[in-house]
Short mmCIF file of C-alpha atoms in Angstrom, two decimals:
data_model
loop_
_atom_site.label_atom_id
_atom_site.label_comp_id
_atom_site.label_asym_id
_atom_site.label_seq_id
_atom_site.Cartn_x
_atom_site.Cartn_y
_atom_site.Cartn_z
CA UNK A 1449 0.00 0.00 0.00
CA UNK A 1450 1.45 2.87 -0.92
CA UNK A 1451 -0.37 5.67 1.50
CA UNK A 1452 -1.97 5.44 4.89
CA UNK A 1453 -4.08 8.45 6.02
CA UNK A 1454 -4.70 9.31 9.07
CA UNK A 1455 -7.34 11.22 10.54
CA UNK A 1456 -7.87 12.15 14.29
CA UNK A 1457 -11.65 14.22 14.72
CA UNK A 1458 -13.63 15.91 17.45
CA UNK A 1459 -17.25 16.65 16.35
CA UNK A 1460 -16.64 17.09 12.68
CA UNK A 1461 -19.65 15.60 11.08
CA UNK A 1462 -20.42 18.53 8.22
CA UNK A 1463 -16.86 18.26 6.70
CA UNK A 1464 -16.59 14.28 6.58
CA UNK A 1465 -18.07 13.57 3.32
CA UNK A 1466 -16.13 16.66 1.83
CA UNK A 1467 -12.93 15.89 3.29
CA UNK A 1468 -13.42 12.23 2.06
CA UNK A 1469 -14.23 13.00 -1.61
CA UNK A 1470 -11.57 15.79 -2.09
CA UNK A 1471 -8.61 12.55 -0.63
CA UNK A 1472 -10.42 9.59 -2.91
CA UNK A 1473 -10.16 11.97 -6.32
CA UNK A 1474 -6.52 12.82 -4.96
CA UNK A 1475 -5.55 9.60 -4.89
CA UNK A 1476 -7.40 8.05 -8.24
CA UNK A 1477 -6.12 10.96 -9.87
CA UNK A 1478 -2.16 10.35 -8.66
CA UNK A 1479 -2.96 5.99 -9.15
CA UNK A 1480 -2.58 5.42 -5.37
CA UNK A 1481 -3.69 2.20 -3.76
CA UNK A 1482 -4.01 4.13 0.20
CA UNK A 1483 -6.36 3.77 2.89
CA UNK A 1484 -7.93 6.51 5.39
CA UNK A 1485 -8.26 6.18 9.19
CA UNK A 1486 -10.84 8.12 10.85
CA UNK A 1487 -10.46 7.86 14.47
CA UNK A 1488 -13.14 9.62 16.19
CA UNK A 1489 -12.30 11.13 19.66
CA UNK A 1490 -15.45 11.10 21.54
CA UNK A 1491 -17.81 13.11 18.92
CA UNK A 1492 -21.29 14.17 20.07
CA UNK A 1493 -22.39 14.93 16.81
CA UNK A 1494 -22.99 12.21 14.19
CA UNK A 1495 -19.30 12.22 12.79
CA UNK A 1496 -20.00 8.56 13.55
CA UNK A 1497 -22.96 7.90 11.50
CA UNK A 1498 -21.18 9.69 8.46
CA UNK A 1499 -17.80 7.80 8.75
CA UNK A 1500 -20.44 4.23 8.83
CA UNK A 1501 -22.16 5.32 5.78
CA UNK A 1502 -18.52 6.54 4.19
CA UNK A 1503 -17.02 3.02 4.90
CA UNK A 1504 -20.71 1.44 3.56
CA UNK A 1505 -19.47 2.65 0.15
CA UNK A 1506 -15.54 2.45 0.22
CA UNK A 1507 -13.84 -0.22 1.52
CA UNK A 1508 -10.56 1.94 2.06
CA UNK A 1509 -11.93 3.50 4.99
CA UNK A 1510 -10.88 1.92 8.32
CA UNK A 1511 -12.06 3.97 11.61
CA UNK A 1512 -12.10 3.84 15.38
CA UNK A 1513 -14.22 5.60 18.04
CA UNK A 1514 -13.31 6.52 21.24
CA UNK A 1515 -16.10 5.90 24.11
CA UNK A 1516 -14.78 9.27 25.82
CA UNK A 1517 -12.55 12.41 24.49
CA UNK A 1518 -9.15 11.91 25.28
CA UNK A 1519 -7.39 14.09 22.67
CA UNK A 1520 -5.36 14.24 19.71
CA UNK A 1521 -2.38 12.32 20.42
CA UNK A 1522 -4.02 9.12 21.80
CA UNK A 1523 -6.08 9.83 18.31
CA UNK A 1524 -2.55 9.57 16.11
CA UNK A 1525 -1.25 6.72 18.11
CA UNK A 1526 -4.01 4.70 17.44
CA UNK A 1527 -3.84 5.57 14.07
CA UNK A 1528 -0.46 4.71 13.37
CA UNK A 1529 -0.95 1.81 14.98
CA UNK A 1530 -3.02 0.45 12.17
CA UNK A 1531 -1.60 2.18 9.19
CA UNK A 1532 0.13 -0.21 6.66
CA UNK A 1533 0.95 2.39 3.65
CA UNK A 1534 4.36 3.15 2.67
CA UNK A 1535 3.89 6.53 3.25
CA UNK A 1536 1.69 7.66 6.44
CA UNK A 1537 -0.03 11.38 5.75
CA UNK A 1538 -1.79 13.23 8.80
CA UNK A 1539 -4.00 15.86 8.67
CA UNK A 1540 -6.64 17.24 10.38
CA UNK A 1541 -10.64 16.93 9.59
CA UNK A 1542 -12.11 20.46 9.73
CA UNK A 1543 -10.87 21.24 6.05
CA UNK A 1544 -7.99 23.44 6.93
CA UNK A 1545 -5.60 21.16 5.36
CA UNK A 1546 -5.42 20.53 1.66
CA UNK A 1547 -5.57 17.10 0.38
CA UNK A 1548 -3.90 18.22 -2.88
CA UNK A 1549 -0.63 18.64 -0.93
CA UNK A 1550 -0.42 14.67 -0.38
CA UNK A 1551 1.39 13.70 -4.05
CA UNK A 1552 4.11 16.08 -3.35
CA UNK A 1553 4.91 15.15 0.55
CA UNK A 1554 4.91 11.46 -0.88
CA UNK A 1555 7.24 12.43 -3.55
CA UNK A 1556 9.43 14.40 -0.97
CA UNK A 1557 9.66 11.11 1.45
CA UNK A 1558 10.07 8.26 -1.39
CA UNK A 1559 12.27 10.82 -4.09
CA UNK A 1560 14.24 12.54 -1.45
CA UNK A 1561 14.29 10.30 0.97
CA UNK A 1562 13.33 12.18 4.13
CA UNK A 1563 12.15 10.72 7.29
CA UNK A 1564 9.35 13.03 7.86
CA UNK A 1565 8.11 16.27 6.20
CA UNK A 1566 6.20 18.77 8.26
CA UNK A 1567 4.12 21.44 6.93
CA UNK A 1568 4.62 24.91 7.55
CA UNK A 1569 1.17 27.40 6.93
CA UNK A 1570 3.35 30.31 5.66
CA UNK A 1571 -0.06 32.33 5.11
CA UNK A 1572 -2.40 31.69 7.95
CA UNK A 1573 -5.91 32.51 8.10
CA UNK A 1574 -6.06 32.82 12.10
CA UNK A 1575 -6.68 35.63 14.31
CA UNK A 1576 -3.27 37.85 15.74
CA UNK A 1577 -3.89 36.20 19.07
CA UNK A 1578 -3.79 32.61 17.66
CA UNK A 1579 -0.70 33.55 15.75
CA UNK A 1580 1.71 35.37 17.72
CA UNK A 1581 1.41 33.04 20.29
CA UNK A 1582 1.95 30.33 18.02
CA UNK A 1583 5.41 31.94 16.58
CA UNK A 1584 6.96 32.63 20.16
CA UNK A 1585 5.73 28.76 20.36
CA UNK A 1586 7.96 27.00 17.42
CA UNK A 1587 10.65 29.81 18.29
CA UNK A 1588 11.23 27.77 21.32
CA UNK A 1589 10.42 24.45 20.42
CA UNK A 1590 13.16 24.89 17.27
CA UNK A 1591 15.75 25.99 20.33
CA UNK A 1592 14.96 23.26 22.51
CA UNK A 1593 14.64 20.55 19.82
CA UNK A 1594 17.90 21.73 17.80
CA UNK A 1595 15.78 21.04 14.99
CA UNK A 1596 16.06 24.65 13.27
CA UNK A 1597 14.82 24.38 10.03
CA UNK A 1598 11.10 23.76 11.13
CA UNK A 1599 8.80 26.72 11.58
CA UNK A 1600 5.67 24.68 12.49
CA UNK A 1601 5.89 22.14 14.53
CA UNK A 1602 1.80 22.02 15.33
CA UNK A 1603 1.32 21.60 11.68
CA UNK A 1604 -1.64 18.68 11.77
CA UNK A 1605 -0.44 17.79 8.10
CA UNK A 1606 2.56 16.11 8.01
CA UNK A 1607 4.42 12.83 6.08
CA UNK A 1608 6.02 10.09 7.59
CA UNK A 1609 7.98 7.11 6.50
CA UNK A 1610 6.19 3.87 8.27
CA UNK A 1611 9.16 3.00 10.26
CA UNK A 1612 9.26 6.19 11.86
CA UNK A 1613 5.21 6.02 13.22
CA UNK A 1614 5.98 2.63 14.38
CA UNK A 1615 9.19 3.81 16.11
CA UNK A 1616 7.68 7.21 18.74
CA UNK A 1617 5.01 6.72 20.76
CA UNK A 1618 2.43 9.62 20.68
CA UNK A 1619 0.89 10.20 24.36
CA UNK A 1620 -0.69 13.22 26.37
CA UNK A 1621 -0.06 16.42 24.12
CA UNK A 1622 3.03 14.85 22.40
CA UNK A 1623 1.66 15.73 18.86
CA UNK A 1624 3.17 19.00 18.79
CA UNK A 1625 6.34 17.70 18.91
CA UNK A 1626 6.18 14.59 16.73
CA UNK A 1627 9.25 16.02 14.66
CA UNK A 1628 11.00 15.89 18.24
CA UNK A 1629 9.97 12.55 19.38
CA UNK A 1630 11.30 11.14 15.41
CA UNK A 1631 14.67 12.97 16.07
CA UNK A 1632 15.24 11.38 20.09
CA UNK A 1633 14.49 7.85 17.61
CA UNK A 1634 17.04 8.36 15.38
CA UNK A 1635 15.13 9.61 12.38
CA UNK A 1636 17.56 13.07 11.25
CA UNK A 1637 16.03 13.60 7.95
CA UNK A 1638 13.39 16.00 8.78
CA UNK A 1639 11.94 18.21 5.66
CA UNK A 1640 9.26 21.04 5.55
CA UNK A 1641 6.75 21.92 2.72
CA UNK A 1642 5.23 25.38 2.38
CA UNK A 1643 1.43 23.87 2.65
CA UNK A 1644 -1.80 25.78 2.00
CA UNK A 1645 -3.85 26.83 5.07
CA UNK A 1646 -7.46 27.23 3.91
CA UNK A 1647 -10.28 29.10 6.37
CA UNK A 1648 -12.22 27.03 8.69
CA UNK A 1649 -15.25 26.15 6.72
CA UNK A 1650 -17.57 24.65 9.32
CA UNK A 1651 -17.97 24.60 13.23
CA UNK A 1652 -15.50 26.13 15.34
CA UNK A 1653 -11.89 25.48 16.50
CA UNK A 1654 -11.30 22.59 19.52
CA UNK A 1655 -8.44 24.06 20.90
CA UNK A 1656 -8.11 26.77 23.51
CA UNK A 1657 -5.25 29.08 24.77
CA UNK A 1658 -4.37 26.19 27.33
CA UNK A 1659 -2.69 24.39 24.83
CA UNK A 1660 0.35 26.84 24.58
CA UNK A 1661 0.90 26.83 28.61
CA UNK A 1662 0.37 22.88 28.10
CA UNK A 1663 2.62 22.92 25.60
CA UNK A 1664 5.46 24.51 26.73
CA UNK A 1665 5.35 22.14 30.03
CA UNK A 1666 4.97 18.97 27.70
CA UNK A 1667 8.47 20.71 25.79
CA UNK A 1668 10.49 20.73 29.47
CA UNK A 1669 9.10 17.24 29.81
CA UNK A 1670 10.18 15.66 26.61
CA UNK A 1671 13.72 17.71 26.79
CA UNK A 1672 14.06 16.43 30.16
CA UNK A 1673 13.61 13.28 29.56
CA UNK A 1674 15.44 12.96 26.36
CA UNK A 1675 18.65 14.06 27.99
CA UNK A 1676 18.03 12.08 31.44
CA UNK A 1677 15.50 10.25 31.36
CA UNK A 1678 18.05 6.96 31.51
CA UNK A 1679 20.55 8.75 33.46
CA UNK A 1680 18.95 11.21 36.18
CA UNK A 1681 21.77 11.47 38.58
CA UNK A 1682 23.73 13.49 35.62
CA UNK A 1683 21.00 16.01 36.73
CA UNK A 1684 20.07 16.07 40.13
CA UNK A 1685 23.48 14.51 41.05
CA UNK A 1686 25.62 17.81 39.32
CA UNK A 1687 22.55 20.13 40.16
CA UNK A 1688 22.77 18.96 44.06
CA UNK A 1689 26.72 18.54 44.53
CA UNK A 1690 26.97 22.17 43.33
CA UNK A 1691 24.06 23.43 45.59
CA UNK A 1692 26.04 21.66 48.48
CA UNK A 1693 29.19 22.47 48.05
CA UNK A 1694 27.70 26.59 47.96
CA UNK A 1695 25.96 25.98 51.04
CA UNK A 1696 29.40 24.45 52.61
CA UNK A 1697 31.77 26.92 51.56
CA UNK A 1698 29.34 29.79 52.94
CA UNK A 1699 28.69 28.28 55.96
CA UNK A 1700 32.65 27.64 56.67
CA UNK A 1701 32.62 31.59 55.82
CA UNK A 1702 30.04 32.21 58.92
CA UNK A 1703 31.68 29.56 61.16
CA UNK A 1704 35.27 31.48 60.27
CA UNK A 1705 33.90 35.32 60.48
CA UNK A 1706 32.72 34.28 64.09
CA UNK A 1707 36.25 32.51 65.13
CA UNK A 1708 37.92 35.37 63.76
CA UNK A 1709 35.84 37.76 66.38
CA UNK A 1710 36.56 35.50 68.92
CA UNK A 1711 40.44 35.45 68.37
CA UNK A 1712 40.13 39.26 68.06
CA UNK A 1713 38.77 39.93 71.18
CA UNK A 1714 35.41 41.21 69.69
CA UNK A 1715 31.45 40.57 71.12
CA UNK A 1716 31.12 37.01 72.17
CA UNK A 1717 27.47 37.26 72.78
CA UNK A 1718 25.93 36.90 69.03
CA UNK A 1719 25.76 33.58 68.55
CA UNK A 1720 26.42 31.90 64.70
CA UNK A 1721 22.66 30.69 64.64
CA UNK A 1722 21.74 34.72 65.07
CA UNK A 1723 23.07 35.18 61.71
CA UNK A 1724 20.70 35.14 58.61
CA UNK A 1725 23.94 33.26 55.93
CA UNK A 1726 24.20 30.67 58.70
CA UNK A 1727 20.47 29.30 57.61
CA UNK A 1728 20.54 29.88 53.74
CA UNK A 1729 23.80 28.05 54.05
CA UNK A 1730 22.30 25.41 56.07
CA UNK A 1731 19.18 25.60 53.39
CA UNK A 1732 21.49 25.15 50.83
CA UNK A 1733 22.76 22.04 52.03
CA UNK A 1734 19.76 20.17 52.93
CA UNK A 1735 18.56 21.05 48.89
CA UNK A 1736 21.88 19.88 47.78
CA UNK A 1737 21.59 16.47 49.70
CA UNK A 1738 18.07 15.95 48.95
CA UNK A 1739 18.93 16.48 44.73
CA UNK A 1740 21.61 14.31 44.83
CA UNK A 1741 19.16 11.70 46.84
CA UNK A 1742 16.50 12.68 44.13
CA UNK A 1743 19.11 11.85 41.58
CA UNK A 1744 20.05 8.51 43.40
CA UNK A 1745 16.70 6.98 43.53
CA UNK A 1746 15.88 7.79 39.85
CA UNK A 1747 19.12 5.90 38.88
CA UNK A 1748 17.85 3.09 41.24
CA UNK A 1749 14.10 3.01 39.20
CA UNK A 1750 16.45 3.07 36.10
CA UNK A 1751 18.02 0.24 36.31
CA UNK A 1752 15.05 -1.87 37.27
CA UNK A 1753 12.91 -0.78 34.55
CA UNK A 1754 12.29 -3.83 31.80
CA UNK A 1755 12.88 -0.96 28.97
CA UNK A 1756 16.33 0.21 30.55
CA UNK A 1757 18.15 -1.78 27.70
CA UNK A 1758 15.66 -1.51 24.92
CA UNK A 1759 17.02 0.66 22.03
CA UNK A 1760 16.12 1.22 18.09
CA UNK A 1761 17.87 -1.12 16.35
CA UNK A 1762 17.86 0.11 12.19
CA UNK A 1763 18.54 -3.38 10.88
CA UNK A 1764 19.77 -6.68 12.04
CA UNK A 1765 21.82 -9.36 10.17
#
């Protein structure tokens, strides 16, 4: 099979058959043998009923419903978890992204051989406070990734070589950084297509101004535990030796400002506890010790995890 689509939805019953129609000429225009998976998250409307009477007429449809809404990226793992094309395409349902962009991001992953190709809605048709927010947004996720030549990482159309879907696993909010999650894998050759960004034609956006707080906590996550996630105490263990070793030095500075007044003859009646430095240096201390336990006990849980040794292995002889 040559192209797996998938398709995660949230109460998108009026765009279905549209969306559906505009991918099936697509792909009988380009000779495609491809398949599309709906996977309905929750949906109140009858997004249901239309993907049943879809699939009634087209056997390439495949589709899953959720019993509850639990969000986008349980929505793409799911999905990728059942696609068998070549080529896996996302994109999302409420007719923002073109279909007539999927010949050229299949072309770009067989031709040029890329890994995965994100899109990147140059022109956006999206209110100023969608879109600032959303630039200060990839600024940051390009820094902390290191993957610089991507400008939208929330771009819900995207192309993937199967290997790399069935090598990340999606969870909570993890979509966003998909490109991220390919990279930590091993997958380097990451492309990006100027895509069109059409206005919303029916119903109203899912997604509120949580996501970008949410997001930028699921980015510390995912950089955290890329880096040491299998080797904590290189964080906590540095991070708490340095906090202890401050707190030492100023407390030796205390203990030796008050010897010094004793030797001199000065006021023996302050005591060292009176001073203020003698309790952030004490404070400092008890943080240091407690990181470098922190530290300790992750590398413990490390090394009795069954996935401490399991790595991506390209091919095998």
């Amino acid at each position: 099979m040559d192209i797996s689509v998938v398709i995660p939805l949230y109460n998108e019953a009026e765009s279905l058959p549209e969306l559906y129609e505009w991918i099936e000429r697509v792909m009988n225009e380009n000779h495609f043998t491809y398949e599309v998976i709906f996977v309905d998250d929750g949906s109140t409307d009858d997004s249901w009923k239309i993907i049943e009477g879809l699939r009634e007429r087209s056997s390439c449809i495949k589709a899953i419903k959720f019993r509850r809404n639990y969000g986008k990226s349980p929505g793409l793992h799911c999905g990728f978890e059942r696609a068998e094309g070549d080529v896996v395409i996302t994109m999302d349902a409420d007719l923002q992204d073109s279909p007539d962009e999927i010949p050229e991001l299949y072309r770009m992953i067989t031709e040029e051989g890329y890994d995965l190709v994100s899109g990147w809605k140059k022109k956006r048709y999206d209110p100023l406070s969608k879109t600032l927010p959303t630039k200060l947004f990839n600024a940051t996720a390009r820094k902390f990734s290191g993957i610089r030549n991507l400008h939208d990482f929330n771009c819900g159309l995207k192309a993937y070589k199967n290997i790399v879907i069935k090598n990340i696993e999606v969870y909570n909010d993890m979509h966003r950084y998909i490109p991220y999650l390919a990279k930590i894998a091993g997958f380097n050759k990451i492309g990006e297509k100027v895509v069109q960004h059409q206005a919303r034609k029916y119903g109203t956006t899912k997604f509120g101004l949580d996501r970008f707080v949410n997001g930028y906590l699921d980015l510390i996550t995912l950089w955290f535990t890329s880096k040491f996630g299998k080797k904590p105490m290189h964080f906590f263990g540095l991070l708490g030796s340095a906090m202890f070793f401050i707190g030492f030095i100023a407390l030796i500075v205390v203990l030796s400002a008050k010897l010094a007044s004793m030797i001199s003859g000065g006021d023996l009646r302050p005591l060292v506890t009176s001073s203020p430095y003698f309790y952030i240096a004490l404070t400092g201390m008890i943080m240091g010790t407690q990181l470098f336990l922190a530290g300790f006990i992750g590398e413990l849980i490390c090394r009795n995890t069954p996935k401490r040794n399991k790595y991506k292995i390209e091919s095998e002889l």
